[in-house]
XYZ file of C-alpha atoms in Angstrom:
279
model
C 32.132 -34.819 35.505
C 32.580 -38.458 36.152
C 29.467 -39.429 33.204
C 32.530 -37.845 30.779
C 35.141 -40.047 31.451
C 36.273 -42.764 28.651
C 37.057 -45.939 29.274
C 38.999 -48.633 27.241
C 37.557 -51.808 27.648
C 39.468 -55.115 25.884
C 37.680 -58.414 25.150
C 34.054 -57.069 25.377
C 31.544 -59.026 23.199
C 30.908 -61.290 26.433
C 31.269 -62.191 29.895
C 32.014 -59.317 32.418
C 33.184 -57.068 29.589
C 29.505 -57.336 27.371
C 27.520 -56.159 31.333
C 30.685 -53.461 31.938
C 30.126 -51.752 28.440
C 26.482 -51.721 28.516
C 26.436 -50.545 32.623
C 29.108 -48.055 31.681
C 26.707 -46.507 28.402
C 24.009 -46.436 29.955
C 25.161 -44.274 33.015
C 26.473 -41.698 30.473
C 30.559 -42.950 29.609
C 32.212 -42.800 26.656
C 33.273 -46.300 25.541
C 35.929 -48.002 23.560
C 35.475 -51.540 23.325
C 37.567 -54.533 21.627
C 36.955 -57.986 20.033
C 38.863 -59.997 18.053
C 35.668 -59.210 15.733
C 33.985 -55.921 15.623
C 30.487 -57.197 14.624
C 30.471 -58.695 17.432
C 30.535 -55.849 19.188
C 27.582 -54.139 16.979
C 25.595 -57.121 17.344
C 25.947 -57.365 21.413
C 25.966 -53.273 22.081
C 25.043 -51.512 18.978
C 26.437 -48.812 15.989
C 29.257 -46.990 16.623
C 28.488 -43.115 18.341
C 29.560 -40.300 19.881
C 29.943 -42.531 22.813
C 30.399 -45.921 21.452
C 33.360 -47.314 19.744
C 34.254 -50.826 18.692
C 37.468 -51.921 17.281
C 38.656 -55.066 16.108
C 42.001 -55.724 17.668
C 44.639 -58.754 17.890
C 45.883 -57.895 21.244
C 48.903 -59.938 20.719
C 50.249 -57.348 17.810
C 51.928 -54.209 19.552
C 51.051 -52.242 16.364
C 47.091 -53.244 16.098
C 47.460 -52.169 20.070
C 48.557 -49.133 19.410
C 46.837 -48.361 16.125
C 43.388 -48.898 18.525
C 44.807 -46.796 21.260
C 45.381 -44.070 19.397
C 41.654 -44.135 17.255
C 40.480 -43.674 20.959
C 41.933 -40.822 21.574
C 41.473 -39.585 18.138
C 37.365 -39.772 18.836
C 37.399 -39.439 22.185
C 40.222 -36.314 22.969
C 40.605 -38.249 26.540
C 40.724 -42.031 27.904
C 40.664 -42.254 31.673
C 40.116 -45.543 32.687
C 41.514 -49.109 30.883
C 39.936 -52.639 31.892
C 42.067 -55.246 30.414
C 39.715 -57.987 30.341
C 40.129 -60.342 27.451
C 41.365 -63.530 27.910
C 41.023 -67.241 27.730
C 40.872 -70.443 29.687
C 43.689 -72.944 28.687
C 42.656 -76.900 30.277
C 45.399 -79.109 30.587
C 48.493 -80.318 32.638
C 51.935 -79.217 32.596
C 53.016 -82.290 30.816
C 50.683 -83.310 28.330
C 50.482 -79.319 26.441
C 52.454 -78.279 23.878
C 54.372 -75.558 23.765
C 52.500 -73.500 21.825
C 48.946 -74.087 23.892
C 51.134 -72.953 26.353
C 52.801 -69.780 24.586
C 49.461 -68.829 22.836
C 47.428 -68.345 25.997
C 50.229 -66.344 27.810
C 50.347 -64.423 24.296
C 46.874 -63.210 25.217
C 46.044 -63.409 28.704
C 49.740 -61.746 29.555
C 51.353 -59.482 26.794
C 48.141 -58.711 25.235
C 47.981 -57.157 28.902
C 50.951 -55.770 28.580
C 50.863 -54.409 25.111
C 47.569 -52.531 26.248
C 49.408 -50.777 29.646
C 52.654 -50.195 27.230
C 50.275 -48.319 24.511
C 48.641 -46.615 27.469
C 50.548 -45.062 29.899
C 52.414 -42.536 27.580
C 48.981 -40.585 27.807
C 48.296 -41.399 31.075
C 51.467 -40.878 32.562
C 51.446 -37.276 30.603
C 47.767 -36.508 31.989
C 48.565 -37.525 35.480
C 45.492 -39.152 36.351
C 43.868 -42.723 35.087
C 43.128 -46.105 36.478
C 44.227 -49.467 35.123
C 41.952 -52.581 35.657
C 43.677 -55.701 35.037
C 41.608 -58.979 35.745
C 43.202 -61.657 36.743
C 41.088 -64.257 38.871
C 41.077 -66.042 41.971
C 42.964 -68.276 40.157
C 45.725 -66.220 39.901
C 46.007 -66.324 43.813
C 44.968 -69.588 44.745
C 46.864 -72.867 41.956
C 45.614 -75.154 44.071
C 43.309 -76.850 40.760
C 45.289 -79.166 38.707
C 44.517 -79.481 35.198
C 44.715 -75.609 34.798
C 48.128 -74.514 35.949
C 49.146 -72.621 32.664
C 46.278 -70.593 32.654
C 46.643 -70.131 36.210
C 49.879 -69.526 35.598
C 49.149 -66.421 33.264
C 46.749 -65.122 35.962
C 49.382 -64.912 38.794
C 51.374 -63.351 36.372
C 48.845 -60.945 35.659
C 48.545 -60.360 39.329
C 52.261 -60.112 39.918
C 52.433 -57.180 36.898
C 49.857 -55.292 38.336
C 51.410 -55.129 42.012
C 54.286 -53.910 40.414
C 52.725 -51.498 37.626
C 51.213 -49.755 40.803
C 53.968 -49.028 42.453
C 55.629 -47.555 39.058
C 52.961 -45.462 38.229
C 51.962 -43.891 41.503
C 54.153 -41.117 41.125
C 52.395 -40.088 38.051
C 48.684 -40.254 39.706
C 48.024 -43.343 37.820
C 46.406 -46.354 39.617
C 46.247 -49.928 39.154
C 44.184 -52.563 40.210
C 44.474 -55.989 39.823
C 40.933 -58.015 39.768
C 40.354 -61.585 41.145
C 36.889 -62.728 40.361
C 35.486 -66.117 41.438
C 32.876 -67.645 39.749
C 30.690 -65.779 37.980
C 28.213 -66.815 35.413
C 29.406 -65.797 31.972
C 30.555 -68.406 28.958
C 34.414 -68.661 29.780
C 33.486 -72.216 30.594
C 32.231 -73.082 26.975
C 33.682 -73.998 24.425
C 34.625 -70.669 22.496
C 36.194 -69.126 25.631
C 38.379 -72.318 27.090
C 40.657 -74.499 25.121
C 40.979 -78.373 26.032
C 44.411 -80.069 25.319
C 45.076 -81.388 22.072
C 46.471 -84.795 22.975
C 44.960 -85.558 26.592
C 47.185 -88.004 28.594
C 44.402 -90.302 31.013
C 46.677 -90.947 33.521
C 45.779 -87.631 35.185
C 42.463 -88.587 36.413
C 42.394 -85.778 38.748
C 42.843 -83.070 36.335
C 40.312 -85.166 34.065
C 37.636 -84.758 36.984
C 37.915 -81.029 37.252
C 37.850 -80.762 33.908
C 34.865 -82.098 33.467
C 33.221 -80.828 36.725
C 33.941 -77.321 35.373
C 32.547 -77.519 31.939
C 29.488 -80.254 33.084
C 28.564 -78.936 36.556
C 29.961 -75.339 37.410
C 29.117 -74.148 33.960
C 26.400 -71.805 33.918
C 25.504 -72.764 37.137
C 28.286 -69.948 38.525
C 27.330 -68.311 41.950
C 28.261 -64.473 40.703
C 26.568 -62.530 39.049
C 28.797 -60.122 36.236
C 26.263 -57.563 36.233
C 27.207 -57.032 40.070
C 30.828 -56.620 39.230
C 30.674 -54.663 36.402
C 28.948 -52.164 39.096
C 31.558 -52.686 41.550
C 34.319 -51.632 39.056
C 32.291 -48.635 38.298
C 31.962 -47.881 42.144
C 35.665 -48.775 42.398
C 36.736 -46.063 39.419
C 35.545 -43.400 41.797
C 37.419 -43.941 44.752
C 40.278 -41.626 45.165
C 42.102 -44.619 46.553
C 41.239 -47.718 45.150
C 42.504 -50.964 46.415
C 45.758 -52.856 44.478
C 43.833 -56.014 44.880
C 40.343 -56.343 44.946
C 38.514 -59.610 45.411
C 35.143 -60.332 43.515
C 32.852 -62.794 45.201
C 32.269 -64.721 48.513
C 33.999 -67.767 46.739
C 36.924 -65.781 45.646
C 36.954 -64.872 49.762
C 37.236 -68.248 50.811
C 39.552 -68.925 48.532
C 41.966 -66.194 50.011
C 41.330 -67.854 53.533
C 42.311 -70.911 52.180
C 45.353 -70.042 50.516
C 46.885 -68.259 53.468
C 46.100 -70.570 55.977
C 48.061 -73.346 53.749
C 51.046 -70.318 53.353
C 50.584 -70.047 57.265
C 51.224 -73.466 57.772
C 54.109 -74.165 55.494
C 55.629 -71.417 56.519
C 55.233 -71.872 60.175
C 55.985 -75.710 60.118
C 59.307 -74.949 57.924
C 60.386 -71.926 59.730
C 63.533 -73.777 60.929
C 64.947 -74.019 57.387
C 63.726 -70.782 56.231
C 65.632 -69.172 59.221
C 68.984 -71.637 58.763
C 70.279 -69.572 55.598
C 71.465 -66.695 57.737
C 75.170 -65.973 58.194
């Protein structure tokens, strides 16, 4: 039973999504996959099939959502399982991006999430059974890189959606899990997948540095391997009770150890004020 479930898998051409599709075809699923170009689909995975379907979809317009949504369940009958993984990197301070680098990448990497889980759940909520995969990144747990807070930005808020989205749609056997991968070795570091600020200010030196040690050093040089988590999201699916967070890679782990021992600290260290509001 579990080769004939469908899954709905958003920004798929590369990266994790490209290894999910083709793990998740070639263990017998039925597939629906989106690009903001469907050749690119063809090219990477092949013709459409019984199993296979690619649609071009602007994940920022409600109605292309749900025009894509329901052509899944028009060839499919079913969809069991959603991965919203599209999304974009977004370099730059708080100060020196524009409003609309800013708005644009939350227009994808947030409601493009959310018009996906709002086109969604009507079926899943009515089936009483599916699984939401929303990936954030470690990013979206630890800030603590500057140069990259607005896309960081959109990934707690991914995080923070998905916390919440499970604990709405429990009731209806629906889960939700929200994904924090570390590094893995994919091209969100070049130049089609991240976005560098228009008008650069060189004052921030620091965020200047990471910049470039991302895109010069950690590019393609990533320690994970998306292949691996591709099968870990398969092996996840299965579970009758999957985790609300799950944590890809032994850098994404330190990370977590490094975050909470800073919240540790502050919030030991500070406890006085924290406990000085009471009546």
């Amino acid at each position: 039973m579990e080769t004939k479930k469908v899954w709905l898998v958003t920004g798929a051409s590369k990266g994790l999504g490209l290894s999910l599709v083709k793990k998740l075809l070639a263990a017998g699923y039925s597939v629906a996959a989106t690009s903001r170009n469907v050749q690119s689909l063809i090219t990477a995975i092949g013709e459409p099939s019984a199993t296979f379907l690619p649609l071009a979809v602007n994940l920022t317009d409600n109605n292309d959502v749900q025009s894509a949504v329901a052509e899944c369940l028009t060839h499919f009958g079913q969809l069991d399982i959603v991965v919203n993984n599209a999304g974009y990197g977004q370099i730059g301070t708080l100060e020196e991006l524009s409003d609309t680098e800013a708005r644009e990448n939350f227009d994808v990497n947030v409601f493009g999430v959310l018009n996906i889980i709002r086109n969604v759940m009507p079926h899943l909520r009515q089936q009483k059974k599916g699984h939401i995969f929303n990936i954030s990144s470690i990013g979206g747990y630890h800030g603590g890189f500057p140069g990259w807070a607005i896309y960081l930005s959109t990934k707690f808020a991914v995080a923070g959606l998905t916390e919440s989205l499970a604990a709405e749609i429990k009731e209806f056997g629906v889960h939700a899990t929200v994904v924090y991968p570390g590094y893995f070795r994919t091209d969100f570091l070049s130049k089609d997948s991240v976005c560098r600020p228009e008008h650069p200010i060189d004052a921030y030196t620091a965020a200047r540095k990471a910049e470039q040690v991302h895109i010069d050093d950690i590019n393609h040089q990533q320690p994970n391997d998306p292949d691996k988590a591709a099968d870990v999201l398969i092996a996840i699916s299965k579970e009758a009770n999957p985790p609300v967070h799950l944590f890809l890679g032994k850098d994404a782990y330190e990370l977590v150890q490094d975050k909470q021992s800073i919240l540790n600290k502050d919030v030991e260290q500070w406890k006085n004020y924290t406990f000085s509001t009471a009546y």
